[in-house]
Coordinates of N, CA, C and O in Angstrom, one line a residue:
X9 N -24.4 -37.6 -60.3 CA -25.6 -37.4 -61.1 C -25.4 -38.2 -62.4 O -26.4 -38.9 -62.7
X10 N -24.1 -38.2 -63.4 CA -24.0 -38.9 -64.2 C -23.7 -40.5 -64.1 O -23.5 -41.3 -65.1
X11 N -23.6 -40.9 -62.9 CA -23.8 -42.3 -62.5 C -25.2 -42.9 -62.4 O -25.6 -44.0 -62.6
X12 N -26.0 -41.7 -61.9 CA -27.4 -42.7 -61.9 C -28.0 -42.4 -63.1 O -29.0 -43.1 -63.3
X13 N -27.5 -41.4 -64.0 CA -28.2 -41.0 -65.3 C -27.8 -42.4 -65.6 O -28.7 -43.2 -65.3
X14 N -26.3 -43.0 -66.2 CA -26.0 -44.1 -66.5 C -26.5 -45.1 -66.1 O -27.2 -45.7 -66.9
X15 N -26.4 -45.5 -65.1 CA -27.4 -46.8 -64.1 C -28.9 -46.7 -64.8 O -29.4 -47.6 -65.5
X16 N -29.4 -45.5 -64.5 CA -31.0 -45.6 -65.5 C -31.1 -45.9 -67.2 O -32.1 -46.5 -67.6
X17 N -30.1 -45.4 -67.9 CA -29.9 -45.7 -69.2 C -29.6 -47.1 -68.8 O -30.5 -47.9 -68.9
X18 N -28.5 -47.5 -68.6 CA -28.3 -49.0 -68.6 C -29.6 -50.1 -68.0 O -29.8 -51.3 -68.2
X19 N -30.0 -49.6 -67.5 CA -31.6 -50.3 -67.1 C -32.7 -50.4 -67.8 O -33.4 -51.4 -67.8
X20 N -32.9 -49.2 -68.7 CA -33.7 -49.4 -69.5 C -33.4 -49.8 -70.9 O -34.3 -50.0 -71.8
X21 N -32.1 -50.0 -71.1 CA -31.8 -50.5 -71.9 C -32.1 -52.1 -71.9 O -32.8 -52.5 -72.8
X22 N -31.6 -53.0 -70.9 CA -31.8 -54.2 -70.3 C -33.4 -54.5 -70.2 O -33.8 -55.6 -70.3
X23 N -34.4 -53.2 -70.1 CA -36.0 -53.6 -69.5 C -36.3 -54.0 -71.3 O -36.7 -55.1 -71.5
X24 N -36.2 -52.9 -72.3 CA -36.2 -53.2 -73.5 C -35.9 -54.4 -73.9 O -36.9 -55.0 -74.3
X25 N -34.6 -55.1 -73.8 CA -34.4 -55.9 -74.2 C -35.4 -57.1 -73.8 O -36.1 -57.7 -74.6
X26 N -35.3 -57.3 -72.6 CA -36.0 -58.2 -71.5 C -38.0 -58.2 -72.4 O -38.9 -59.1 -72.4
X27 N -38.0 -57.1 -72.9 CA -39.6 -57.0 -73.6 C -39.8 -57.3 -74.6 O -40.9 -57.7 -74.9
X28 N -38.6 -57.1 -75.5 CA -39.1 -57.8 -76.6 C -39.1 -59.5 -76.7 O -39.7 -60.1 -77.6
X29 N -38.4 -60.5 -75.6 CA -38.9 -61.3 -75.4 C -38.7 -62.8 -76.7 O -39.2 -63.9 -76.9
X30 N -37.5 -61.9 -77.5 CA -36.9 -62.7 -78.8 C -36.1 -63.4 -78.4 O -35.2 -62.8 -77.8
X31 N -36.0 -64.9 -78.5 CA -35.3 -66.1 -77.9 C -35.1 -66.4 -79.8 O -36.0 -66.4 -80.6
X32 N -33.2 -66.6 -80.1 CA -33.3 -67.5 -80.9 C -32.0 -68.5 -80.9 O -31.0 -68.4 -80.2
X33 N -32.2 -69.5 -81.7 CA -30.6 -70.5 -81.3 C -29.9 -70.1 -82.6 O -30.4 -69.7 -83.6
X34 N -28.7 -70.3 -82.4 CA -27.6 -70.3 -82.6 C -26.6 -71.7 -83.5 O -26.4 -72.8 -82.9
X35 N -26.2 -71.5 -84.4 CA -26.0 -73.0 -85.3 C -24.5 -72.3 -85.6 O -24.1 -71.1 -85.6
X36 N -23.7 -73.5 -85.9 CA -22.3 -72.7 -86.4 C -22.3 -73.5 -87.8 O -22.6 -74.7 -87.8
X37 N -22.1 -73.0 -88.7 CA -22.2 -73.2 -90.0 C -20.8 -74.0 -90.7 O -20.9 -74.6 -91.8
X38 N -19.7 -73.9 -89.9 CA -18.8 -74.5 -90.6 C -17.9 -73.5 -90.6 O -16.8 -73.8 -90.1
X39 N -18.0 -72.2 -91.2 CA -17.1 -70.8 -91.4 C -16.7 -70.3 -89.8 O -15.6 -69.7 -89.6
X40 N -17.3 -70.4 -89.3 CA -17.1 -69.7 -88.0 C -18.1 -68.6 -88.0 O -17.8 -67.5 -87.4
X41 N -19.3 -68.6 -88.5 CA -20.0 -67.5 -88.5 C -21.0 -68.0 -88.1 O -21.1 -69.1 -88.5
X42 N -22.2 -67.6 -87.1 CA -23.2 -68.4 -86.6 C -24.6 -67.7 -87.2 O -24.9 -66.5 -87.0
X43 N -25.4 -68.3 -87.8 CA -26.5 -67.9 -88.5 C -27.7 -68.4 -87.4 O -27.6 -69.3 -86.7
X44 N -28.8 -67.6 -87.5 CA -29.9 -68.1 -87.0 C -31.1 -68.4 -88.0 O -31.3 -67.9 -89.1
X45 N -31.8 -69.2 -87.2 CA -32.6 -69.7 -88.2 C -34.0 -69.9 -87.3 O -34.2 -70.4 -86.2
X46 N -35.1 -69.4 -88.5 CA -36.5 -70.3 -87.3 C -37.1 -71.7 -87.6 O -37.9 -72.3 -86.8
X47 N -36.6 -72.2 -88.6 CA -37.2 -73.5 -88.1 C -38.2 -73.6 -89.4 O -39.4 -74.1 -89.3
X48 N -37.9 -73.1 -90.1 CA -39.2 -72.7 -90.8 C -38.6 -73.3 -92.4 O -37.6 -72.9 -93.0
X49 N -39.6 -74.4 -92.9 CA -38.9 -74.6 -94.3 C -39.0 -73.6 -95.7 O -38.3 -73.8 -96.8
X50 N -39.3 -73.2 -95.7 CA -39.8 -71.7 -96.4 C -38.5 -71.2 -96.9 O -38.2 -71.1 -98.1
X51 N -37.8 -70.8 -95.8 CA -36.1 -69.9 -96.2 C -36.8 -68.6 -95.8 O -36.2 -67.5 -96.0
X52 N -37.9 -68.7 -95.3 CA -38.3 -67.2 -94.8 C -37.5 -66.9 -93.4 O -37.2 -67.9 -92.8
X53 N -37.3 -66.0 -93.0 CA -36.8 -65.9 -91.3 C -38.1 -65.5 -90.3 O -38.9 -64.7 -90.9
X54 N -38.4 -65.7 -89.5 CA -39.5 -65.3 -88.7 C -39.2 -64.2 -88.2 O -38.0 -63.7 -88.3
X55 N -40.4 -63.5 -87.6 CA -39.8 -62.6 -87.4 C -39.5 -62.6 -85.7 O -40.0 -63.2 -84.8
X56 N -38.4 -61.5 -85.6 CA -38.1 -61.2 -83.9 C -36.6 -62.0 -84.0 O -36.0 -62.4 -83.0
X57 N -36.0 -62.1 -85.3 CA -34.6 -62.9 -84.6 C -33.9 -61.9 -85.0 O -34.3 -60.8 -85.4
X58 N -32.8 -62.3 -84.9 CA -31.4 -61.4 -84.9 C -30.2 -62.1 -85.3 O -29.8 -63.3 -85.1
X59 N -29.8 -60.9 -85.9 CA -28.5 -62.1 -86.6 C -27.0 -62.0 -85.5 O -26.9 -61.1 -84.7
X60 N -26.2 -63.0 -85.7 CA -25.4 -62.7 -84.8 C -23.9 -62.5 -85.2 O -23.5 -62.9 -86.3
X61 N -23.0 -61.9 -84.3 CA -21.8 -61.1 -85.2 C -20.9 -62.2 -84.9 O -20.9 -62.8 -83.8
X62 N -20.0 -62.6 -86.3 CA -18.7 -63.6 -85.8 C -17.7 -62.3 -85.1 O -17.4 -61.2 -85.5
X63 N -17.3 -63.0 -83.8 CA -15.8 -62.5 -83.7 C -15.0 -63.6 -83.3 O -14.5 -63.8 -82.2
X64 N -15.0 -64.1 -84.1 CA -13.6 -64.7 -84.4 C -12.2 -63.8 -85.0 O -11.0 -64.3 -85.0
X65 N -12.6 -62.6 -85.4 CA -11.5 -61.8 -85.7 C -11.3 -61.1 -84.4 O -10.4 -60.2 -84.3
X66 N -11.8 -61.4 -83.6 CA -11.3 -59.7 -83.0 C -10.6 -60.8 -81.5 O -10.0 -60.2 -80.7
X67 N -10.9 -62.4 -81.3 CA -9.7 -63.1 -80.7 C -8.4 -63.0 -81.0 O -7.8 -62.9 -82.1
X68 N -7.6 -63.0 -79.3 CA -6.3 -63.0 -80.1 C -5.8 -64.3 -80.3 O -6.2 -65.3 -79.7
X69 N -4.6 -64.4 -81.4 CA -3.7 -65.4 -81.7 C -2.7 -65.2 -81.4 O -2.4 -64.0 -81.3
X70 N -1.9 -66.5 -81.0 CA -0.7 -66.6 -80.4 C 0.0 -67.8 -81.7 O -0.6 -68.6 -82.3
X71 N 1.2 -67.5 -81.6 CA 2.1 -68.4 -82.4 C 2.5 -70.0 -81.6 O 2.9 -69.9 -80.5
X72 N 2.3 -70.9 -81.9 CA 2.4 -72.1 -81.4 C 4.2 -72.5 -81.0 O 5.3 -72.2 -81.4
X73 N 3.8 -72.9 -80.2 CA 5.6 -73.2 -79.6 C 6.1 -73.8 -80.3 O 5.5 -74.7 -80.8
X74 N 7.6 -73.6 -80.8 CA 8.3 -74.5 -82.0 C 8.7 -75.7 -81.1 O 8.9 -75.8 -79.9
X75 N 8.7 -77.0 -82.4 CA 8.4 -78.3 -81.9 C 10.4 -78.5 -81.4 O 11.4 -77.9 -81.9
X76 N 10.5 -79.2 -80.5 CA 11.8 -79.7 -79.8 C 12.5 -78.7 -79.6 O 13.7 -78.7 -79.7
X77 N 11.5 -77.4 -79.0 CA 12.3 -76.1 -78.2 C 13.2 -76.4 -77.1 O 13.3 -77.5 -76.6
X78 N 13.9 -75.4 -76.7 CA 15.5 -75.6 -75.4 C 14.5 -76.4 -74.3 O 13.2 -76.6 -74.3
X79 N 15.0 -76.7 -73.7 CA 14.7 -77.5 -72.2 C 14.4 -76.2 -71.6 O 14.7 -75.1 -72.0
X80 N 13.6 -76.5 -70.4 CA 13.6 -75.5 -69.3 C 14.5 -75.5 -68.4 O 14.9 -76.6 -67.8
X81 N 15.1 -73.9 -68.0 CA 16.2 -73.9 -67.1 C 15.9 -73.7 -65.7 O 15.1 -72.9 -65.3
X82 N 16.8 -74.6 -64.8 CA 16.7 -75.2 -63.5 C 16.8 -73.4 -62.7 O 17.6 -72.7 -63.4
X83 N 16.5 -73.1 -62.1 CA 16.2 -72.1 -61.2 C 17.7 -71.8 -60.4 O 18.4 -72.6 -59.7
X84 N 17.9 -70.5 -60.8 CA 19.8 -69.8 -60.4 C 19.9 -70.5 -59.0 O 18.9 -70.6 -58.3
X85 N 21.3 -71.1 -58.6 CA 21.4 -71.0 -56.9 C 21.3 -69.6 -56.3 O 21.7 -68.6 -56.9
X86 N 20.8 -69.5 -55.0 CA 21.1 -68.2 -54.6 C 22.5 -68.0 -53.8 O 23.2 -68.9 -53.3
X87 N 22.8 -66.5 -54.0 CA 24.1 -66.4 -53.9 C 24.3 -65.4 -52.5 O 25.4 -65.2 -52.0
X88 N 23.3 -65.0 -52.0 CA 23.0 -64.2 -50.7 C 22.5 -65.0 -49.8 O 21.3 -65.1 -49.6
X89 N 23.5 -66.0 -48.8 CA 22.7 -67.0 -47.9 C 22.7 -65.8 -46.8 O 23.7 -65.0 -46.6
X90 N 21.3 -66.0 -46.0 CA 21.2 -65.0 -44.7 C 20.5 -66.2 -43.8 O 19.5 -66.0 -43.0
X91 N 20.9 -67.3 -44.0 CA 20.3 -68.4 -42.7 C 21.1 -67.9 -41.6 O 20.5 -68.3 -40.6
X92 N 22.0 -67.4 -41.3 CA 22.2 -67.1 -39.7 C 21.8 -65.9 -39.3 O 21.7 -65.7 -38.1
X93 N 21.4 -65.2 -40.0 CA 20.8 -64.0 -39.9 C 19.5 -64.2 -39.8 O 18.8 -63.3 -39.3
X94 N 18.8 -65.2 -40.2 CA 17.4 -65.5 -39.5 C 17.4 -66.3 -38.7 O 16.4 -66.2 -37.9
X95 N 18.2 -67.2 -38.5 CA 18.4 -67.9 -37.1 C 18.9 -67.4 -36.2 O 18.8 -68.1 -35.2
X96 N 19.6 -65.9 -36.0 CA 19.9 -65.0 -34.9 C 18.1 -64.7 -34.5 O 17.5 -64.9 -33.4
X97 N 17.9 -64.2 -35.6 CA 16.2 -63.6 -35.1 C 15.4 -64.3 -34.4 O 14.9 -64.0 -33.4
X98 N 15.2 -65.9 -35.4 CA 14.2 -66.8 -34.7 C 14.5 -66.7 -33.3 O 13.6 -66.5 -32.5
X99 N 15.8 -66.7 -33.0 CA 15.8 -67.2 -31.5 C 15.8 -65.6 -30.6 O 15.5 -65.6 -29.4
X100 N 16.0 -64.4 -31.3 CA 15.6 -63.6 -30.5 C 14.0 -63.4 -30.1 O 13.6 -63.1 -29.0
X101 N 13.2 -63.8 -31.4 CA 12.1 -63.6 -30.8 C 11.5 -64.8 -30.3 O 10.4 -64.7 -29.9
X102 N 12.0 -65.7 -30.2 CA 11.7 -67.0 -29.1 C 12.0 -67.1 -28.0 O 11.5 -67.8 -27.2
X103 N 13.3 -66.0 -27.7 CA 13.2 -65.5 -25.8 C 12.2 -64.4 -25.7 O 11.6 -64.3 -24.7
X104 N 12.0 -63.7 -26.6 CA 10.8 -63.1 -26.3 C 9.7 -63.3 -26.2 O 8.9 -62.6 -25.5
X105 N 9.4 -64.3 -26.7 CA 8.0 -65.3 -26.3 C 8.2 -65.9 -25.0 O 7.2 -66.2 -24.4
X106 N 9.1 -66.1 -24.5 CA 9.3 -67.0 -23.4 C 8.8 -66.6 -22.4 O 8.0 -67.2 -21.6
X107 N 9.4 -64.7 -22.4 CA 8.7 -64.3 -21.5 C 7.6 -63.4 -20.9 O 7.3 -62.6 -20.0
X108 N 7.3 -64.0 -22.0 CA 5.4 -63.6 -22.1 C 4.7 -64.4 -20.8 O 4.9 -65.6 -20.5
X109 N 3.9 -63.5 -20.0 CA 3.8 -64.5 -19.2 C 1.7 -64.0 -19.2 O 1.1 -64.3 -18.2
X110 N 1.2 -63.5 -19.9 CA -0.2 -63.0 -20.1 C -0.8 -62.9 -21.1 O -0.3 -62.2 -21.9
X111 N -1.9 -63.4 -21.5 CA -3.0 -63.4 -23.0 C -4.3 -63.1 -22.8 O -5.0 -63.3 -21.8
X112 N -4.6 -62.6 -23.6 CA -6.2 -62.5 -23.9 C -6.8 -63.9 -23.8 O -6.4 -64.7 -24.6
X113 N -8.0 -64.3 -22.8 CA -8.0 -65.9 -23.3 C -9.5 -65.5 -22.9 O -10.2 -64.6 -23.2
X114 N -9.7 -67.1 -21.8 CA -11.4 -67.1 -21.2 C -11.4 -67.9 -20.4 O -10.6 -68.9 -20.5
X115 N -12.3 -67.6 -19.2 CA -12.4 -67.9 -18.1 C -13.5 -68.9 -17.6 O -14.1 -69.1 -18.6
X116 N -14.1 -69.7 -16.5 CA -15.6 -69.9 -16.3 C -15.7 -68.9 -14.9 O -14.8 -68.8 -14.1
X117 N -16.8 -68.3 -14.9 CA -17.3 -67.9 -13.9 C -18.7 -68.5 -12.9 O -19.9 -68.3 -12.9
X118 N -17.7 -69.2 -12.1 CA -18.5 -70.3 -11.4 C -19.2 -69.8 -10.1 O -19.7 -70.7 -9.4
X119 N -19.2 -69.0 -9.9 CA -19.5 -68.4 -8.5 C -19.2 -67.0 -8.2 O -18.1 -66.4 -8.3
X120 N -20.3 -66.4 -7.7 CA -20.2 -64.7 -7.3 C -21.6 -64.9 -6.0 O -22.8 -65.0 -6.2
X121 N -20.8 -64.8 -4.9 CA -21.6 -64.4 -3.8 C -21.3 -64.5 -2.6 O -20.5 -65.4 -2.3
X122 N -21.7 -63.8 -1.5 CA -21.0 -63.4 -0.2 C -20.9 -64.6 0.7 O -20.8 -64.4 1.9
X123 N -21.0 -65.9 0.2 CA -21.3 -67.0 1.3 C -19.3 -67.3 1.2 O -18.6 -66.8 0.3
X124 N -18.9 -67.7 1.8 CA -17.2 -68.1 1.7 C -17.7 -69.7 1.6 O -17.7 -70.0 0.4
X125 N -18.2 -70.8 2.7 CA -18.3 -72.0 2.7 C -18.7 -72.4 1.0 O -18.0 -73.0 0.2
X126 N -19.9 -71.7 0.8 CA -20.6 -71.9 -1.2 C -19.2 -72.0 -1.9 O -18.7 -73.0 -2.3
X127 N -18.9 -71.1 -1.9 CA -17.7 -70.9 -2.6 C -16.7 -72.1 -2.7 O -16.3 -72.7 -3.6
X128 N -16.5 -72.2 -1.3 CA -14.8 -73.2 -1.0 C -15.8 -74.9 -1.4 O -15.2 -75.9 -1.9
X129 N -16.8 -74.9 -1.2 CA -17.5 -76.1 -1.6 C -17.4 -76.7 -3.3 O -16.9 -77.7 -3.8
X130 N -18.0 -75.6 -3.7 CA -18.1 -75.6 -5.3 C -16.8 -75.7 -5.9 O -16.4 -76.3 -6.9
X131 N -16.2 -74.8 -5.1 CA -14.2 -75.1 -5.6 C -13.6 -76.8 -5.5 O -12.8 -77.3 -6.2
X132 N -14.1 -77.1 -4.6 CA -13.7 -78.6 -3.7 C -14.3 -79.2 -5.0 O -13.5 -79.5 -6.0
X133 N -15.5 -79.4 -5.1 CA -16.3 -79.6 -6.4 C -15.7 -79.8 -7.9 O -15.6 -80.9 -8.6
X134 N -15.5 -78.7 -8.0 CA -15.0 -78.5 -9.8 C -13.1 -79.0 -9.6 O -12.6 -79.8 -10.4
X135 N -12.8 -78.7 -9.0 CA -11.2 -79.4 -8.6 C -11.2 -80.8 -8.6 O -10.2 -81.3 -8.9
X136 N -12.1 -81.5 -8.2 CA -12.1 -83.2 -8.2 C -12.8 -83.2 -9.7 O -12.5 -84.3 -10.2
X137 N -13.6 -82.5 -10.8 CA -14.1 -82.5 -11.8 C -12.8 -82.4 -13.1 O -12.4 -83.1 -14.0
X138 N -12.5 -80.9 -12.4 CA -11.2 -80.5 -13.6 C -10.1 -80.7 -12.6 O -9.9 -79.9 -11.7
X139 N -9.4 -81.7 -12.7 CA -7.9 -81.6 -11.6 C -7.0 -80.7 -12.7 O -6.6 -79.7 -12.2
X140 N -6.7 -80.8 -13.9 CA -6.1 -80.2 -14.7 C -6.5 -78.6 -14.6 O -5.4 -78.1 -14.3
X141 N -7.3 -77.7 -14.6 CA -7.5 -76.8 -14.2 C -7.4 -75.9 -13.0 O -7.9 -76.3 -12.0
X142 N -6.7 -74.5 -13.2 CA -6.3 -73.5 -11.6 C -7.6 -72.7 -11.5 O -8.2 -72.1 -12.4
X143 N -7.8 -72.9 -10.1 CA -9.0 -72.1 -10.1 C -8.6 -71.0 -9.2 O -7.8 -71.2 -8.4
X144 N -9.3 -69.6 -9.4 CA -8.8 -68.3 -9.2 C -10.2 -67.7 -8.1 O -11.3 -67.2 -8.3
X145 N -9.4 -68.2 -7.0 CA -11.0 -67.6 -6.1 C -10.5 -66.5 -5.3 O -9.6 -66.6 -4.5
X146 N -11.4 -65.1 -5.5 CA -10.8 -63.8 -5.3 C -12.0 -63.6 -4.1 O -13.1 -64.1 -3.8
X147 N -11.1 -62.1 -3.5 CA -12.4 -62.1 -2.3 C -12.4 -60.1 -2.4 O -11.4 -59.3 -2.3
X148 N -13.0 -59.9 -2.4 CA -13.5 -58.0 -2.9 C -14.0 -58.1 -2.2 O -14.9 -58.9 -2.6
X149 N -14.3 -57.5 -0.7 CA -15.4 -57.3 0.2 C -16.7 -56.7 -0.5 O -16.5 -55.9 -1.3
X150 N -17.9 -57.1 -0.1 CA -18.2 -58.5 0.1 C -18.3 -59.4 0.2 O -18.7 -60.1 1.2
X151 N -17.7 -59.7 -1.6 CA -18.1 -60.8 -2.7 C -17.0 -62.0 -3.0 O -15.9 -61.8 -2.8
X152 N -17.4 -62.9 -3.4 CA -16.3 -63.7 -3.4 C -16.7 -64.1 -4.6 O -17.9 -64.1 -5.0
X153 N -15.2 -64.5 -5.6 CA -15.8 -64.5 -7.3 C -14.7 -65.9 -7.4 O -13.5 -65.9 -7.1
X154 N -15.4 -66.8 -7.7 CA -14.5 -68.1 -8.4 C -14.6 -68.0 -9.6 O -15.6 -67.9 -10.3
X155 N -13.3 -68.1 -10.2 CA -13.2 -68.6 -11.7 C -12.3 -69.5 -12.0 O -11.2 -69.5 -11.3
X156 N -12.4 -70.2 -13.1 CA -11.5 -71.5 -13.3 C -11.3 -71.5 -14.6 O -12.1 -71.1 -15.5
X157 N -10.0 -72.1 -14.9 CA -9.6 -72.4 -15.8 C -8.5 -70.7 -17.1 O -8.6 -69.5 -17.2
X158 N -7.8 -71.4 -17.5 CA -7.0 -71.1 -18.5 C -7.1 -71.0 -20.0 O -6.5 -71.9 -20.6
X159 N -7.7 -70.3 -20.5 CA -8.3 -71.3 -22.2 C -8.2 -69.9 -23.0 O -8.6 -68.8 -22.8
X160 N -7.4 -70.5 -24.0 CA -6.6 -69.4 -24.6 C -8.5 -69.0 -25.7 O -8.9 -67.9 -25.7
X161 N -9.0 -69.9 -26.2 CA -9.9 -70.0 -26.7 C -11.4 -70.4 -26.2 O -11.6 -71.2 -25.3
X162 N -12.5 -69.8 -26.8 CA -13.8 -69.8 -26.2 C -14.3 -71.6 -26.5 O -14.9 -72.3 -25.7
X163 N -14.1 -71.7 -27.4 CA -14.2 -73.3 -27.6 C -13.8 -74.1 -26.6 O -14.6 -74.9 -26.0
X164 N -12.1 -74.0 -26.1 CA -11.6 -74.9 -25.1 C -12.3 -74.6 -24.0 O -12.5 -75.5 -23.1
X165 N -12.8 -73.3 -23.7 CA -13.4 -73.0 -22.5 C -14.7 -73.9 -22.6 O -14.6 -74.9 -21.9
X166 N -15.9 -73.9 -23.2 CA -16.7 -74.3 -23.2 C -16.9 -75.6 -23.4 O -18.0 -76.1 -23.2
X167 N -16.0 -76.3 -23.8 CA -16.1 -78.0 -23.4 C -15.3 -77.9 -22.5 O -14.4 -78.4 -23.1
X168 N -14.8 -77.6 -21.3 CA -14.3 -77.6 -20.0 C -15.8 -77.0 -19.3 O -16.2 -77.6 -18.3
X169 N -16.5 -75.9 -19.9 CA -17.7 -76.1 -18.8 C -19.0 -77.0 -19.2 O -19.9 -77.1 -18.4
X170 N -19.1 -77.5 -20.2 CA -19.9 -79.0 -20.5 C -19.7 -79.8 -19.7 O -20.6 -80.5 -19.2
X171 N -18.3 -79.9 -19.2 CA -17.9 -80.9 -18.0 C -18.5 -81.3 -16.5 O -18.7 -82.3 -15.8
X172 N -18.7 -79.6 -16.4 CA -19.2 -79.2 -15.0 C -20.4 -78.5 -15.1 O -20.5 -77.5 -14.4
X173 N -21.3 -78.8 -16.1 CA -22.6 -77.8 -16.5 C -24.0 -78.4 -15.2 O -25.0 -77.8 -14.9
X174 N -23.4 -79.9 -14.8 CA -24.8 -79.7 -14.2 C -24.5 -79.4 -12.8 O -25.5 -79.4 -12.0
X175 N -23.1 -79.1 -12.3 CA -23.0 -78.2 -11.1 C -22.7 -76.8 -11.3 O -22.8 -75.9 -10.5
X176 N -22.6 -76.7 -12.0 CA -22.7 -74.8 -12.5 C -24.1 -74.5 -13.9 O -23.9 -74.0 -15.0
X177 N -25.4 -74.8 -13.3 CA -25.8 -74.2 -14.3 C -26.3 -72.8 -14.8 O -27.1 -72.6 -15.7
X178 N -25.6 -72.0 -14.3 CA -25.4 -70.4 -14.4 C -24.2 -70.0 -14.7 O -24.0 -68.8 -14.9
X179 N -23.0 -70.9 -14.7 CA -21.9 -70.4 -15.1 C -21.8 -69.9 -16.7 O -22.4 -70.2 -17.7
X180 N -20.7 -68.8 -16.3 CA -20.5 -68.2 -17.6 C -19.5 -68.3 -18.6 O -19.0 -69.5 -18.5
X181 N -18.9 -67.6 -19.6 CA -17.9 -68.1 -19.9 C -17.7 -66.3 -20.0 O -18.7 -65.5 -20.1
X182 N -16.1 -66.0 -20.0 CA -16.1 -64.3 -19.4 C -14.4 -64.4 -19.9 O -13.7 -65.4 -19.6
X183 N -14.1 -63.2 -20.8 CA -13.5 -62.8 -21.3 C -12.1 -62.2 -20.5 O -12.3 -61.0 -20.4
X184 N -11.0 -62.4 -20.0 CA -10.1 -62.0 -19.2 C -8.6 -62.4 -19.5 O -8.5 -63.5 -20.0
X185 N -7.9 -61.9 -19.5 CA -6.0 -61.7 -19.4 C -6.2 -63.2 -18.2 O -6.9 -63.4 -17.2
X186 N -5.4 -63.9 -19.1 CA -5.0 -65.3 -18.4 C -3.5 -65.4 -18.3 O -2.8 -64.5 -18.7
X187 N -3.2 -66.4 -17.7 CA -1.7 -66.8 -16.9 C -1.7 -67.5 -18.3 O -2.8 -67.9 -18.6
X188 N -0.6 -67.7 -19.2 CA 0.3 -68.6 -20.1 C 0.6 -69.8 -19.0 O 0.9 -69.3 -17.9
X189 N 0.7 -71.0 -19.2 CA 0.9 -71.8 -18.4 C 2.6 -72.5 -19.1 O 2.6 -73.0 -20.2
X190 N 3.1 -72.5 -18.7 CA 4.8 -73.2 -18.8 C 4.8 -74.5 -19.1 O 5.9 -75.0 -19.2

């Protein structure tokens, strides 16, 4: 409750301001104090300005670095070497990478339907297209599901099916646990 009490005070404070609609500039006089003025040869002030506060006192100061101070000092050697203690690790977890043999990647889905010949055709097909690419043609009674390729990423997937878009123009790109390739 006392946040939007505040929020509304602070708003209407801002709408006030915003109304009265008093624009003035700002001159620095030499002292560090900035006076306003309207423009006006008189020495009268117009009205609607506002004077403005020096804070130049309320900056902070800092003491200037004495001239031909010490050099800067070169950074300690260290005295705790653990390089074989991370090169034990690296290589433990680099056989463990090794044998990773599954990822999250992406697939093309070039074919779903009960004909077997469609299938082995379109395979024959995209195989002379992508020779680089394994194509994964499964058979689930009734259905027979071709999919091709390995692609850790949806990008690499889809310029691999740009390749073969005007023989697959229904292919998809489909989200699946892929083989890591060696």
């Amino acid at each position: 409750m006392t946040y939007r009490l505040f929020t509304f005070l602070c708003l209407a404070l801002m709408m006030s301001c915003a109304a009265t609609g008093s624009t003035s500039s700002s001159t620095n006089n030499g002292n560090g104090s900035a006076s306003t003025g309207s423009g006006r040869s008189d020495g009268k002030k117009g009205e609607g300005t506002a004077t403005l506060v020096d804070t130049k006192k309320y900056r902070p100061t800092f003491p200037a670095a004495p001239e031909g101070g010490s050099e800067p000092m070169a950074p300690p050697a260290p005295t705790n070497h653990v390089g074989p203690q991370v090169t034990l690790l690296m290589d433990s977890v680099a056989q463990v990478n090794r044998n990773i043999k599954y990822a999250a990647g992406y697939r093309i889905l070039a074919y779903t339907g009960i004909e077997r010949k469609a299938a082995m055709d379109l395979r024959n097909n995209i195989v002379r297209r992508l020779p680089e690419e394994k194509d994964y043609l499964t058979y689930k009674q009734p259905t027979y599901v071709l999919k091709i390729g390995d692609f850790f990423t949806r990008v690499e997937a889809q310029a691999a099916l740009n390749k073969i878009q005007d023989l697959l123009p229904n292919a998809l790109l489909v989200q699946e646990t892929i083989n890591i390739p060696k």
